[in-house]
Coordinates of C-alpha atoms and ligand atoms in Angstrom, one line a residue:
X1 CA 0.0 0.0 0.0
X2 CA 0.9 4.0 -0.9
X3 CA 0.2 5.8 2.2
X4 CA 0.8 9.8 2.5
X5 CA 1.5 10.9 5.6
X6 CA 1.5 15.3 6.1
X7 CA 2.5 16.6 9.3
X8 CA 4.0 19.8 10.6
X9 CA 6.9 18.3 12.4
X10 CA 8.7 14.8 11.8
X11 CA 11.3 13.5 14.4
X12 CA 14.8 14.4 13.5
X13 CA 14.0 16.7 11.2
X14 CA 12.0 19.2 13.3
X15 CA 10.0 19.0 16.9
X16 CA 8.6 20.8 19.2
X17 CA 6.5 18.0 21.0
X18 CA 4.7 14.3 20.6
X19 CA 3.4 14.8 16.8
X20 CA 6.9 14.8 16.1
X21 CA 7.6 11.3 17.2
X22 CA 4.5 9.6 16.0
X23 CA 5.6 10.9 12.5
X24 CA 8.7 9.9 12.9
X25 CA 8.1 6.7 14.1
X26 CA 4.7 5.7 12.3
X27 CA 5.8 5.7 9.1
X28 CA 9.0 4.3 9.4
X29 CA 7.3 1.1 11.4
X30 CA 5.0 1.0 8.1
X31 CA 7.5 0.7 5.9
X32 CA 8.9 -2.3 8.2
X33 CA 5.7 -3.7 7.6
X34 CA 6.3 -3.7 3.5
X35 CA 4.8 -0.5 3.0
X36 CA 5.9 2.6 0.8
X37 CA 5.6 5.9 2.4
X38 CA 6.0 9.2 1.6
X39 CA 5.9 11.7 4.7
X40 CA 5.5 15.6 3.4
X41 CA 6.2 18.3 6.3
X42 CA 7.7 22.3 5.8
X43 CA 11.2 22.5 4.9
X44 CA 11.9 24.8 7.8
X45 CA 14.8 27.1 7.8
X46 CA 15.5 25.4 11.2
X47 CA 15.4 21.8 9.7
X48 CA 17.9 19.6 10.7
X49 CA 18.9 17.6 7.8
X50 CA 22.2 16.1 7.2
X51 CA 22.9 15.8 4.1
X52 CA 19.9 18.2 3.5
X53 CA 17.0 17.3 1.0
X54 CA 17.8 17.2 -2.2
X55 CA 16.1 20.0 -4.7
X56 CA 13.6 18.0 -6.9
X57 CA 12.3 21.2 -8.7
X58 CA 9.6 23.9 -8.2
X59 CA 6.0 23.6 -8.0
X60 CA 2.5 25.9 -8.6
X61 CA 0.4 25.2 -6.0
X62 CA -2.9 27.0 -6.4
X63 CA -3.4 29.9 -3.0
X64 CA -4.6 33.0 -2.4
X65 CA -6.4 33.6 -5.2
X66 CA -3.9 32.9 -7.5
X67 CA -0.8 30.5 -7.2
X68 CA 2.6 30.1 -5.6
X69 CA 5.2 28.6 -6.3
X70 CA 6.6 26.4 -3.4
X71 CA 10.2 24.3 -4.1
X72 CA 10.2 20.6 -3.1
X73 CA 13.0 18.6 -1.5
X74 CA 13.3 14.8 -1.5
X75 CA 15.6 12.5 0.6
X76 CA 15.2 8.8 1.9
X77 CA 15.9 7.4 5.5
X78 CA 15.7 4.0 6.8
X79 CA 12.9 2.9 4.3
X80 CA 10.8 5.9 4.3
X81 CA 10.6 8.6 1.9
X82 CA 10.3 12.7 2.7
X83 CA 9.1 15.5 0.6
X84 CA 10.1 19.3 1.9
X85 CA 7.7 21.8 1.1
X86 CA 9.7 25.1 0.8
X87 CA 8.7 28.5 0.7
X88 CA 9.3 31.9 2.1
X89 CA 6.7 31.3 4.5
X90 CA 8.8 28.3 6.7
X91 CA 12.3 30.3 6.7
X92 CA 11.2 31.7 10.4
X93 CA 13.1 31.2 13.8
X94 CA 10.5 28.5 15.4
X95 CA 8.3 26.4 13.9
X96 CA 5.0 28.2 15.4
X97 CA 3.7 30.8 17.1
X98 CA 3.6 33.8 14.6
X99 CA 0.4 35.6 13.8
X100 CA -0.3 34.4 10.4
X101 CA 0.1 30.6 10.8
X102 CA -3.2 29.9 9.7
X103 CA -1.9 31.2 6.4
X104 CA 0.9 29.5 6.3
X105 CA -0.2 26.0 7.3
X106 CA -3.7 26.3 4.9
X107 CA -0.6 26.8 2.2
X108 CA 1.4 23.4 3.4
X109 CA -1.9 21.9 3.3
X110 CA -2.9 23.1 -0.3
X111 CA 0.7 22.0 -1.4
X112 CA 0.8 18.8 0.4
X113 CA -0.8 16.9 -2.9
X114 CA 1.7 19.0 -5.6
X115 CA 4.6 17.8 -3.7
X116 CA 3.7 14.1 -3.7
X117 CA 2.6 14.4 -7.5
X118 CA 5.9 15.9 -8.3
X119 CA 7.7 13.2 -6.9
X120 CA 5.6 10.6 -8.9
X121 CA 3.7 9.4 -5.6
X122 CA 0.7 8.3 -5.9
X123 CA -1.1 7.7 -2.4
X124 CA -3.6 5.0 -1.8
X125 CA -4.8 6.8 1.0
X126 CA -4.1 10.0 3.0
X127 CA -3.5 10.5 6.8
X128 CA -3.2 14.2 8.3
X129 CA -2.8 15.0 11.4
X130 CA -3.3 18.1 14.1
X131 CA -5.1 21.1 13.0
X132 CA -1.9 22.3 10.6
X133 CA -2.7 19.7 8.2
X134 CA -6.5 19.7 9.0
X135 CA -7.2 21.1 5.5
X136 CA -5.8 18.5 3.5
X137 CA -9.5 16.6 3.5
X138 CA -11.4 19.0 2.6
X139 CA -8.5 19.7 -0.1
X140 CA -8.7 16.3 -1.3
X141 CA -12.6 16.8 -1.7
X142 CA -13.3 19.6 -3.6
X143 CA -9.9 21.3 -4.3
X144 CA -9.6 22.7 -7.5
X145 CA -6.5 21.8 -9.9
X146 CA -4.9 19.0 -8.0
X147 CA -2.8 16.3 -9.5
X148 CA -4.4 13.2 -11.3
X149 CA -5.4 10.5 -8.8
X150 CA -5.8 13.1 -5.8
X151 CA -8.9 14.1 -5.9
X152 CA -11.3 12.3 -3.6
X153 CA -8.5 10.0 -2.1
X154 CA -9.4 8.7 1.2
X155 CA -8.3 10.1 4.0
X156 CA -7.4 9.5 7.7
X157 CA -7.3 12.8 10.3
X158 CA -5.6 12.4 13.6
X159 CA -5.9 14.3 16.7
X160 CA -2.7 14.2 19.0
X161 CA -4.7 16.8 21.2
X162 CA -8.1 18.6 20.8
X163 CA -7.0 21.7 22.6
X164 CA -5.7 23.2 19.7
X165 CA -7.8 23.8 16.9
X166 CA -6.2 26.3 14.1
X167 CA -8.9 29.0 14.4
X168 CA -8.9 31.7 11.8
X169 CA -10.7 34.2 9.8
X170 CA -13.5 31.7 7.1
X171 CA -13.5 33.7 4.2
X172 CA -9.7 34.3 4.2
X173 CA -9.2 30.5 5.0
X174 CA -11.6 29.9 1.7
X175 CA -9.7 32.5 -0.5
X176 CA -6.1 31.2 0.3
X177 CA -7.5 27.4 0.1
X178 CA -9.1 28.2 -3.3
X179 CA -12.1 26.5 -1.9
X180 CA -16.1 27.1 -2.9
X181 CA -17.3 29.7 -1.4
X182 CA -20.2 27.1 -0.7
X183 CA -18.0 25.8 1.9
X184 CA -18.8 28.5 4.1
X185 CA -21.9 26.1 5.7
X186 CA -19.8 23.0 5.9
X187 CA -18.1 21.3 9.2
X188 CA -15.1 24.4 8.4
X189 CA -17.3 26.8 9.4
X190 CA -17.7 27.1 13.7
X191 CA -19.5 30.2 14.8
X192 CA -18.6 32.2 12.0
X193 CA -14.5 31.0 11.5
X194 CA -12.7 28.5 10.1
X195 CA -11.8 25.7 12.5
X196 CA -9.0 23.8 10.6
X197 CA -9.7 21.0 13.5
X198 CA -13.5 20.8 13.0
X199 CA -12.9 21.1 8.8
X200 CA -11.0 17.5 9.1
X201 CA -13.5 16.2 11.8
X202 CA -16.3 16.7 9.1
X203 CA -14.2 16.1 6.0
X204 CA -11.8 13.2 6.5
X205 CA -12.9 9.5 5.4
X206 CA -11.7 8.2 9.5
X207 CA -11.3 10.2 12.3
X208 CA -8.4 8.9 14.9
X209 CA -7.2 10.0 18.4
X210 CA -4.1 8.4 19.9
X211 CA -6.0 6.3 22.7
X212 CA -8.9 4.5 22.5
X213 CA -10.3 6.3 26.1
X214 CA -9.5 9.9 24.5
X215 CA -11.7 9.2 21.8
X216 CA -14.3 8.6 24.5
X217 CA -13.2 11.6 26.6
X218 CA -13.0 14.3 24.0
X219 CA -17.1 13.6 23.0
X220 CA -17.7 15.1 26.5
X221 CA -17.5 18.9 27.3
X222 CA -15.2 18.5 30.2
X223 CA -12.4 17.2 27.7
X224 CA -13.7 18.1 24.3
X225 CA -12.5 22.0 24.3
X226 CA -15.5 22.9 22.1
X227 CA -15.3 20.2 19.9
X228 CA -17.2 17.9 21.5
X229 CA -20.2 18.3 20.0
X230 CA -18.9 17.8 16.6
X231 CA -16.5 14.7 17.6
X232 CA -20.3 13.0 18.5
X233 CA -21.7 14.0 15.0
X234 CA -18.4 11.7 14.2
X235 CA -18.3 9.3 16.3
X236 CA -19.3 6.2 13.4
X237 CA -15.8 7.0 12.3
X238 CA -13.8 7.8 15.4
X239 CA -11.6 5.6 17.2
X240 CA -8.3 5.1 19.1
X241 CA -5.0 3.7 18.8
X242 CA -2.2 4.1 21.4
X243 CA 1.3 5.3 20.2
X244 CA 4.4 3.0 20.7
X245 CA 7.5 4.1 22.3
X246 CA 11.1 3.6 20.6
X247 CA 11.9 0.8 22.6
X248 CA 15.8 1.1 21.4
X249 CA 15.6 4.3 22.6
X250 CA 14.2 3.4 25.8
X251 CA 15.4 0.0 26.9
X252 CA 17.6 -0.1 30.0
X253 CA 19.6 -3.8 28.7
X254 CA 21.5 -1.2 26.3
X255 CA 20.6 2.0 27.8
X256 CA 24.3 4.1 27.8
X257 CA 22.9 6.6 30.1
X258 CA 22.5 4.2 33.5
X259 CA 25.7 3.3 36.0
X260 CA 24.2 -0.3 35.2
X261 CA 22.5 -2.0 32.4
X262 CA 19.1 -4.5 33.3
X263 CA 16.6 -6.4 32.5
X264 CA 13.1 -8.4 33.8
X265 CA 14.7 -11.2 34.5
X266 CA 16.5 -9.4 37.6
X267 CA 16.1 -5.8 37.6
X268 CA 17.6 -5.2 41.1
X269 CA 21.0 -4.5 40.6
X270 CA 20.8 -1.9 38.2
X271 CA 18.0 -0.8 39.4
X272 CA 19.3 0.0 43.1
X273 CA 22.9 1.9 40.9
X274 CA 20.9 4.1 39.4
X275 CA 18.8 5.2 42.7
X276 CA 22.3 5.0 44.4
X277 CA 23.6 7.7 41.6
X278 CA 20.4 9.7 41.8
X279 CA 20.5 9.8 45.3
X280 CA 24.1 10.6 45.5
X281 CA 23.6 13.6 43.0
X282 CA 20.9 15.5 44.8
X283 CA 21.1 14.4 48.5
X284 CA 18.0 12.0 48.5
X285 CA 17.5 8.8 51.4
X286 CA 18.5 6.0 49.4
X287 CA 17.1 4.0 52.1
X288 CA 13.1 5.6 50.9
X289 CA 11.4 4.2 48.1
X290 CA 11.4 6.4 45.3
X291 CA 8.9 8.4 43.3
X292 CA 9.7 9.7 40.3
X293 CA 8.2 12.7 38.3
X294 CA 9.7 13.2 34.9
X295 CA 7.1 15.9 33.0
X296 CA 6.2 19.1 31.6
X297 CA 5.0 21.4 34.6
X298 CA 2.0 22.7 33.5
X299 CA -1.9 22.8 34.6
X300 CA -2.7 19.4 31.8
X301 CA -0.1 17.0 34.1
X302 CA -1.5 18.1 37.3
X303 CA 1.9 18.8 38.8
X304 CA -0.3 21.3 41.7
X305 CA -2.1 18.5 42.7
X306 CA 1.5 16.7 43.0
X307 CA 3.1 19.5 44.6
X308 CA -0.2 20.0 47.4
X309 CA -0.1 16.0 48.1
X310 CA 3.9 16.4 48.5
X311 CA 3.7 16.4 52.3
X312 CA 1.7 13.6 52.7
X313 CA 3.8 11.5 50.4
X314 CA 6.8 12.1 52.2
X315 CA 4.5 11.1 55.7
X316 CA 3.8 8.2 53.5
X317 CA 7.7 7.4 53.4
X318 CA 8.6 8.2 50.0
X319 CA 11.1 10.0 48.4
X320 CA 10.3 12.3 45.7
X321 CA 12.1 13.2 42.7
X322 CA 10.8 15.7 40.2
X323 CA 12.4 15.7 36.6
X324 CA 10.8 19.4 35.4
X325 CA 10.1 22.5 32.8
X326 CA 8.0 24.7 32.9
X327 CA 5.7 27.0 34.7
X328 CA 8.1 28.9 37.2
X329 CA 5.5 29.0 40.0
X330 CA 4.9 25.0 40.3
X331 CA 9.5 24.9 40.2
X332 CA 9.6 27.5 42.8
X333 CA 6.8 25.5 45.1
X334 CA 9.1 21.8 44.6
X335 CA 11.9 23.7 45.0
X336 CA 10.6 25.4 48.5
X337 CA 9.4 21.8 49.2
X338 CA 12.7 20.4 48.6
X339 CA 14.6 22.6 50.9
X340 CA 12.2 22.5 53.7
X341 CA 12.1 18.5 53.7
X342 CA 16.1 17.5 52.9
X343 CA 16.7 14.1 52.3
X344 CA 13.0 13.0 50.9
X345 CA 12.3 15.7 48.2
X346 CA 14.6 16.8 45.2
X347 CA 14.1 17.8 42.0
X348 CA 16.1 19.1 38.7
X349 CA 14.6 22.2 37.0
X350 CA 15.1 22.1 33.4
X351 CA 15.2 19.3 30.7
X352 CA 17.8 17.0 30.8
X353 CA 17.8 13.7 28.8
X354 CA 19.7 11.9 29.7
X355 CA 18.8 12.8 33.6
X356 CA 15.5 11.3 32.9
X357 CA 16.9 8.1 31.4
X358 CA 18.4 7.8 35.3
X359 CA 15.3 8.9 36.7
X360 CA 13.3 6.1 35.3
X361 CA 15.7 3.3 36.6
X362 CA 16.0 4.9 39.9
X363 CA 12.9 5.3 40.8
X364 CA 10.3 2.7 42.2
X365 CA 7.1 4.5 41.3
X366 CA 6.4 6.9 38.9
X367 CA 3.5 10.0 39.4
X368 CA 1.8 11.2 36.9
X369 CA -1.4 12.8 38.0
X370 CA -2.5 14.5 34.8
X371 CA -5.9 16.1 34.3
X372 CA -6.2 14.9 30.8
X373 CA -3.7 12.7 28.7
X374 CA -3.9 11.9 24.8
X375 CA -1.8 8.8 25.2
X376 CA 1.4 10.0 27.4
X377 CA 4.6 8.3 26.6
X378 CA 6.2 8.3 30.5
X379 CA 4.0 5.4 32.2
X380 CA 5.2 3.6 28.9
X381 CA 8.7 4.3 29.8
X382 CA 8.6 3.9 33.7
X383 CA 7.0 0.6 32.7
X384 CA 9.9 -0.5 30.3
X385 CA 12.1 0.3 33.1
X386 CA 10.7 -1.2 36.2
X387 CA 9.1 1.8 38.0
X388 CA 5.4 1.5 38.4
X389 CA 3.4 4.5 37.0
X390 CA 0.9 6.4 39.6
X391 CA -1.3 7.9 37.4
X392 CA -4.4 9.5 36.9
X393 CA -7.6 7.2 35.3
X394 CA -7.5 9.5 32.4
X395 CA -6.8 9.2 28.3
X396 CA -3.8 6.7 27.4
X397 CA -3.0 6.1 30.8
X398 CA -6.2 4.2 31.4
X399 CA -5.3 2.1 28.2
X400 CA -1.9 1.1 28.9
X401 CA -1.8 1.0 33.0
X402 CA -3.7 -2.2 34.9
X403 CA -4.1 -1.1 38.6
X404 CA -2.1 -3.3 41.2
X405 CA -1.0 -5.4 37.9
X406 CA 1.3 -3.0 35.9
X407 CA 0.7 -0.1 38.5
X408 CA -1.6 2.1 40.1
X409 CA -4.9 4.4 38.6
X410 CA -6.6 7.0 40.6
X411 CA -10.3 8.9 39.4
X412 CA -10.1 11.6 40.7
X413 CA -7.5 14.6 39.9
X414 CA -6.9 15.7 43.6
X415 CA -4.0 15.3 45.8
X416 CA -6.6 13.3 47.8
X417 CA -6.5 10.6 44.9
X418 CA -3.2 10.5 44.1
X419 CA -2.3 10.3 48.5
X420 CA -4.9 6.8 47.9
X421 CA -2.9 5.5 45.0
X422 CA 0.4 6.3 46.4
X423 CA -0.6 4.9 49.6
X424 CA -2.0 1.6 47.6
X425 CA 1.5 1.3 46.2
X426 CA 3.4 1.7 49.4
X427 CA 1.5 -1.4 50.9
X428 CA 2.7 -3.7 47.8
X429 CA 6.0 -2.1 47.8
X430 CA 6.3 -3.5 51.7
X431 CA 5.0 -7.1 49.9
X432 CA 8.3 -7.8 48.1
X433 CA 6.4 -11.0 46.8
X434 CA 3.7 -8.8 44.9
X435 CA 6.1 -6.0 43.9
X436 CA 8.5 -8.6 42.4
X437 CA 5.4 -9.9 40.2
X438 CA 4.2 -6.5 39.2
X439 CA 7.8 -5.3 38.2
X440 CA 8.0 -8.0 35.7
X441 CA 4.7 -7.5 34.1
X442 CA 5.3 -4.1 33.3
X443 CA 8.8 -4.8 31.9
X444 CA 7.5 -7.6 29.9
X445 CA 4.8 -5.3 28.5
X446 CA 4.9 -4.9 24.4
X447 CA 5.1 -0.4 24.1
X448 CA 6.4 -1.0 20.8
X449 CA 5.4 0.8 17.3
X450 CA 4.8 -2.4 16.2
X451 CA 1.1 -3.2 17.2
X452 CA 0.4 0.9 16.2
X453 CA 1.2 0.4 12.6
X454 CA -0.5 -2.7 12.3
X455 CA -3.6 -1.3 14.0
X456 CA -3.6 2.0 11.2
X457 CA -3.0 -0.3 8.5
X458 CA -5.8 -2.5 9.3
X459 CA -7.6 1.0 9.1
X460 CA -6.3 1.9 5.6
X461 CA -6.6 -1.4 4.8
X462 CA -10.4 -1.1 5.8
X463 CA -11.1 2.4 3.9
X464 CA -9.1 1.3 0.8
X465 CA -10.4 -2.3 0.2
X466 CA -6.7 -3.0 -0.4
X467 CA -4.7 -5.7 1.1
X468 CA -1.4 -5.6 -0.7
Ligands
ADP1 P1 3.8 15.5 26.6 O1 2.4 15.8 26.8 O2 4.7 16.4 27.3 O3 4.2 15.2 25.1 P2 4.4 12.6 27.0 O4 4.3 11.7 28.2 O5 3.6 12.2 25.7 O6 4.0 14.1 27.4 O7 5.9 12.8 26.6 C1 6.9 13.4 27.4 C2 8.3 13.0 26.9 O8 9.1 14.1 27.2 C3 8.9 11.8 27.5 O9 9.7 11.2 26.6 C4 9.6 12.3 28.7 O10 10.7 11.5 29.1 C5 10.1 13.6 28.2 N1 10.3 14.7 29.2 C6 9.3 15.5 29.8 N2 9.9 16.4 30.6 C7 11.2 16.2 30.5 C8 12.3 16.9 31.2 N3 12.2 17.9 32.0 N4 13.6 16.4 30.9 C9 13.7 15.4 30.0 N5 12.7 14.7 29.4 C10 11.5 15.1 29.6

C-alpha cells in the first residue's frame, strides 16, 4: 500500500512535542511492515537535515487567489521517503507561534498533494494529522487543480490533542485554500470561523485520536474543548490507537545513560545503581522508596495537585524526585518543598535527557497525575524500566496502566486521589512477593510501534479495500 502521511513536524528533522515522534516513528514502522511511504512536512529554515534534501524542482500550488510557487525537496531514510515543502513562509526562527500561521499552514496543506505528484507518488490513501494539516481533506474533496489520482482520495485525520484547533478568519481561509465559497456552511465553518480541526473532523474519510479512552473523553465537554459536540456528529468514524514508544531508545539492557545495564529477569542490581547515583547527585535517602516525576509542569499534568499532596507523600515514606520544565510557580513550590524536607524531596529544574533516562531506573514509582492525557509516553517508559506509574484514570493512561497489575490508577484529579494510589502502592512495595510480580509484568509489556502500525493499517486497509 501507498500511504501519504502530512505533518508539521517529523522527528529528526524538526519538533517541538509528541506529533513529532509519532511521525517519525509511524511511518518508518509502516515501511517495516512492507509499505511505501511518503511523509510531506515544511522545509523549515531550522530543519535539521544532514545531508539536506535534495532540490527535486519547483511547483505551482494554487493559493490566495492565485498560485505560488513552493520548491520541493526529497531525501530517503531508513525505508521511508520525505518531501520538503519550501517556501518563504517556513524560513522563520521557530516552527509556530507567529500571527499568520493559519496562512501559512492552509498553504502546506494546499501543497501537500503538488509535492507528492511531483515526486511521482501516488497515495492509496491520505493521513493528516493536528489542525496544521487539518485542510488536506477538505482539499482532497473539492480542491480545485490537484494532481491526477488526488482528488477524492481517502483520508485519515488524527488528533494528537483537541485543545488546539487552528482558528482563523473563514472567508480568508476559503480565499487562500481556493475552496467554494459554498464551503462556508460546511463542518469548516464554527460560529462564523474556520476551525481547521473541526474542517477534518467533518471532511476526513476516519477520524483517529491516539488512545482508544481519549476518543471517548473528548465527546464530553469536560475534555472536548469545544469540539465535542462535533467529535459526537463523528463518532461512526472515530476511534483510538495508542502510540508505541522507541523501545531502542528506551530499553535499560543497552541504555548508555545508567551506571548499570538491566533487565526483567532481575532488575535489582541496576535498578538500586541508578537510585544509588540519583541519590548521591541531589542528596536523597536511598534507604526511601522512590517516586519519580519526569514531566512538563504545566496545569494538563497536574503537577499542583503533585506538589499539594507532596507532604503527605513524604509522611507516606517516599522520596520524591521531580524531573521538570515549565511553569516557574509550580518549580519554585518543589523547590521550597525540597529545601524545607532534605533528604525526601529533590528535584532538577530544566530538561535533561539523559537525567531522565536515570530517573526512570531509579525510581520505584512513577507520578503522573495528569488532568487529561492523549496517550502520554512516560507510564510507557517507567513501565519499560521497572518503576510503576501512579497515574491518573484518564486518556492513554487508562489504556496502557492495569491497577495493582502493571501499576496504580486513581479517578479523581486531587491530591486526595493521588495520597490513595500512592498509599495503595506503598503497601505492595512493603509485599516484596507482589512487587516482584508487578515489576516484571510491566517490563515484559509490548510499548512498541509495532502493534500501532498494524492497528492504522488495518484501518487503511479497511477504507481502501486493499490488502497488498
Ligand atoms: P507530553 O504531553 O509532554 O508530550 P508525553 O508523556 O507524551 O507528554 O511525553 C513526554 C516526553 O518528554 C517523555 O519522553 C519524557 O521522558 C520527556 N520529558 C518530559 N519532561 C522532561 C524533562 N524535564 N527532561 C527530559 N525529558 C522530559
Amino acid at each position: 500500500m501507498r500511504i501519504l502521511f502530512a505533518a508539521s513536524e517529523v522527528y529528526p528533522f524538526s519538533k517541538t512535542g509528541g506529533l513529532a515522534d509519532v511521525a517519525g516513528a509511524l511511518p518508518e514502522a509502516l515501511a517495516g511492515l512492507g509499505h511505501h511511504v511518503l511523509v510531506v512536512t515544511p522545509w523549515y529554515r531550522t530543519l535539521r537535515a544532514d545531508p539536506a534534501p535534495l532540490w527535486v524542482g519547483d511547483e505551482w500550488v494554487p493559493y490566495d487567489g492565485g498560485i505560488a510557487i513552493c520548491g520541493v525537496g526529497h531525501l530517503s531514510r531508513r525505508g521511508v521517503d520525505y518531501a520538503f515543502v519550501s517556501h518563504e513562509m517556513f524560513q522563520r526562527e521557530q516552527l509556530y507561534g507567529f500571527d499568520d500561521d493559519a496562512a501559512r499552514f492552509q498553504l502546506f496543506s494546499r501543497a501537500v498533494p503538488q509535492a507528492a505528484a511531483k515526486l511521482g507518488f501516488h497515495p492509496d490513501v491520505v493521513h493528516a494529522n493536528d489542525w496544521h494539516t487539518g485542510y488536506v481533506p477538505m482539499v482532497l474533496e473539492h480542491g480545485w487543480h490537484l494532481p491526477e489520482g488526488f482528488p477524492k482520495l481517502p483520508s485519515v485525520f488524527t488528533i494528537h490533542n483537541v485543545q488546539y484547533q487552528g482558528g482563523s478568519d473563514l472567508d480568508a481561509a476559503l480565499y487562500r485554500l481556493r475552496l467554494p465559497g459554498a464551503l462556508r456552511d460546511s463542518a469548516l465553518n464554527a460560529h462564523g470561523r474556520a476551525n481547521a480541526m473541526q474542517g477534518a473532523l467533518g471532511f476526513a474519510h476516519r477520524v483517529t485520536t491516539v488512545s482508544p479512552t481519549y476518543a471517548q473523553e473528548i465527546q464530553r465537554p469536560e475534555y472536548g474543548y469545544g469540539l465535542d459536540g462535533a467529535l459526537r456528529q463523528v463518532s461512526y468514524k472515530l476511534s483510538g490507537i495508542l502510540n508505541g514508544i522507541d523501545t531502542e531508545v528506551w530499553n535499560p539492557a543497552t541504555d548508555p545513560a545508567l551506571p548499570e545495564r538491566y533487565d526483567a529477569a532481575d532488575p535489582s542490581g541496576g535498578k538500586g545503581a541508578a537510585k544509588l547515583a540519583l541519590a548521591r547527585r541531589f542528596g536523597l535517602d536511598p534507604a526511601r522508596p522512590l517516586m519519580g516525576v519526569v514531566s512538563r509542569l504545566a496545569d494538563q499534568k497536574g503537577i499542583d495537585i503533585l506538589v499539594a499532596a507532596l507532604p503527605g507523600l513524604v509522611a507516606q515514606g517516599w522520596a520524591v524526585f521531580v524531573l521538570g520544565d515549565g511553569d516557574r510557580e509550580l518549580a519554585g513550590a518543589i523547590q521550597h518543598y525540597g529545601n524545607h524536607y532534605r533528604g525526601a524531596v529533590g528535584s532538577y529544574i530544566g530538561y535533561d535527557e539523559g537525567l531522565a533516562h536515570l530517573v526512570y531506573a531509579a525510581a520505584d514509582t512513577l507520578a503522573i497525575p495528569s488532568r487529561f492525557e492523549p496517550c502520554g509516553l512516560t507510564q510507557m517508559i517507567a513501565m519499560r524500566y521497572g518503576a510503576l506509574p501512579v497515574a491518573r484514570a484518564t486518556g492513554g493512561l487508562v489504556d496502557t496502566i492495569r491497577h495493582d497489575a502493571t501499576g496504580f490508577l486513581f479517578a479523581h484529579a486531587t491530591p486526595e486521589g493521588l495520597l490513595w494510589a500512592s498509599g495503595v502502592a506503598r503497601g505492595a512495595y512493603n509485599a516484596k512477593g507482589h512487587w516482584r510480580w508487578m515489576m516484571e509484568e510491566a517490563m515484559h509489556q509490548d510499548f512498541s510501534w509495532g502493534a500501532s502500525a498494524a492497528a492504522y493499517l488495518r484501518l487503511y486497509q479497511e477504507m481502501t479495500g486493499h490488502h497488498d
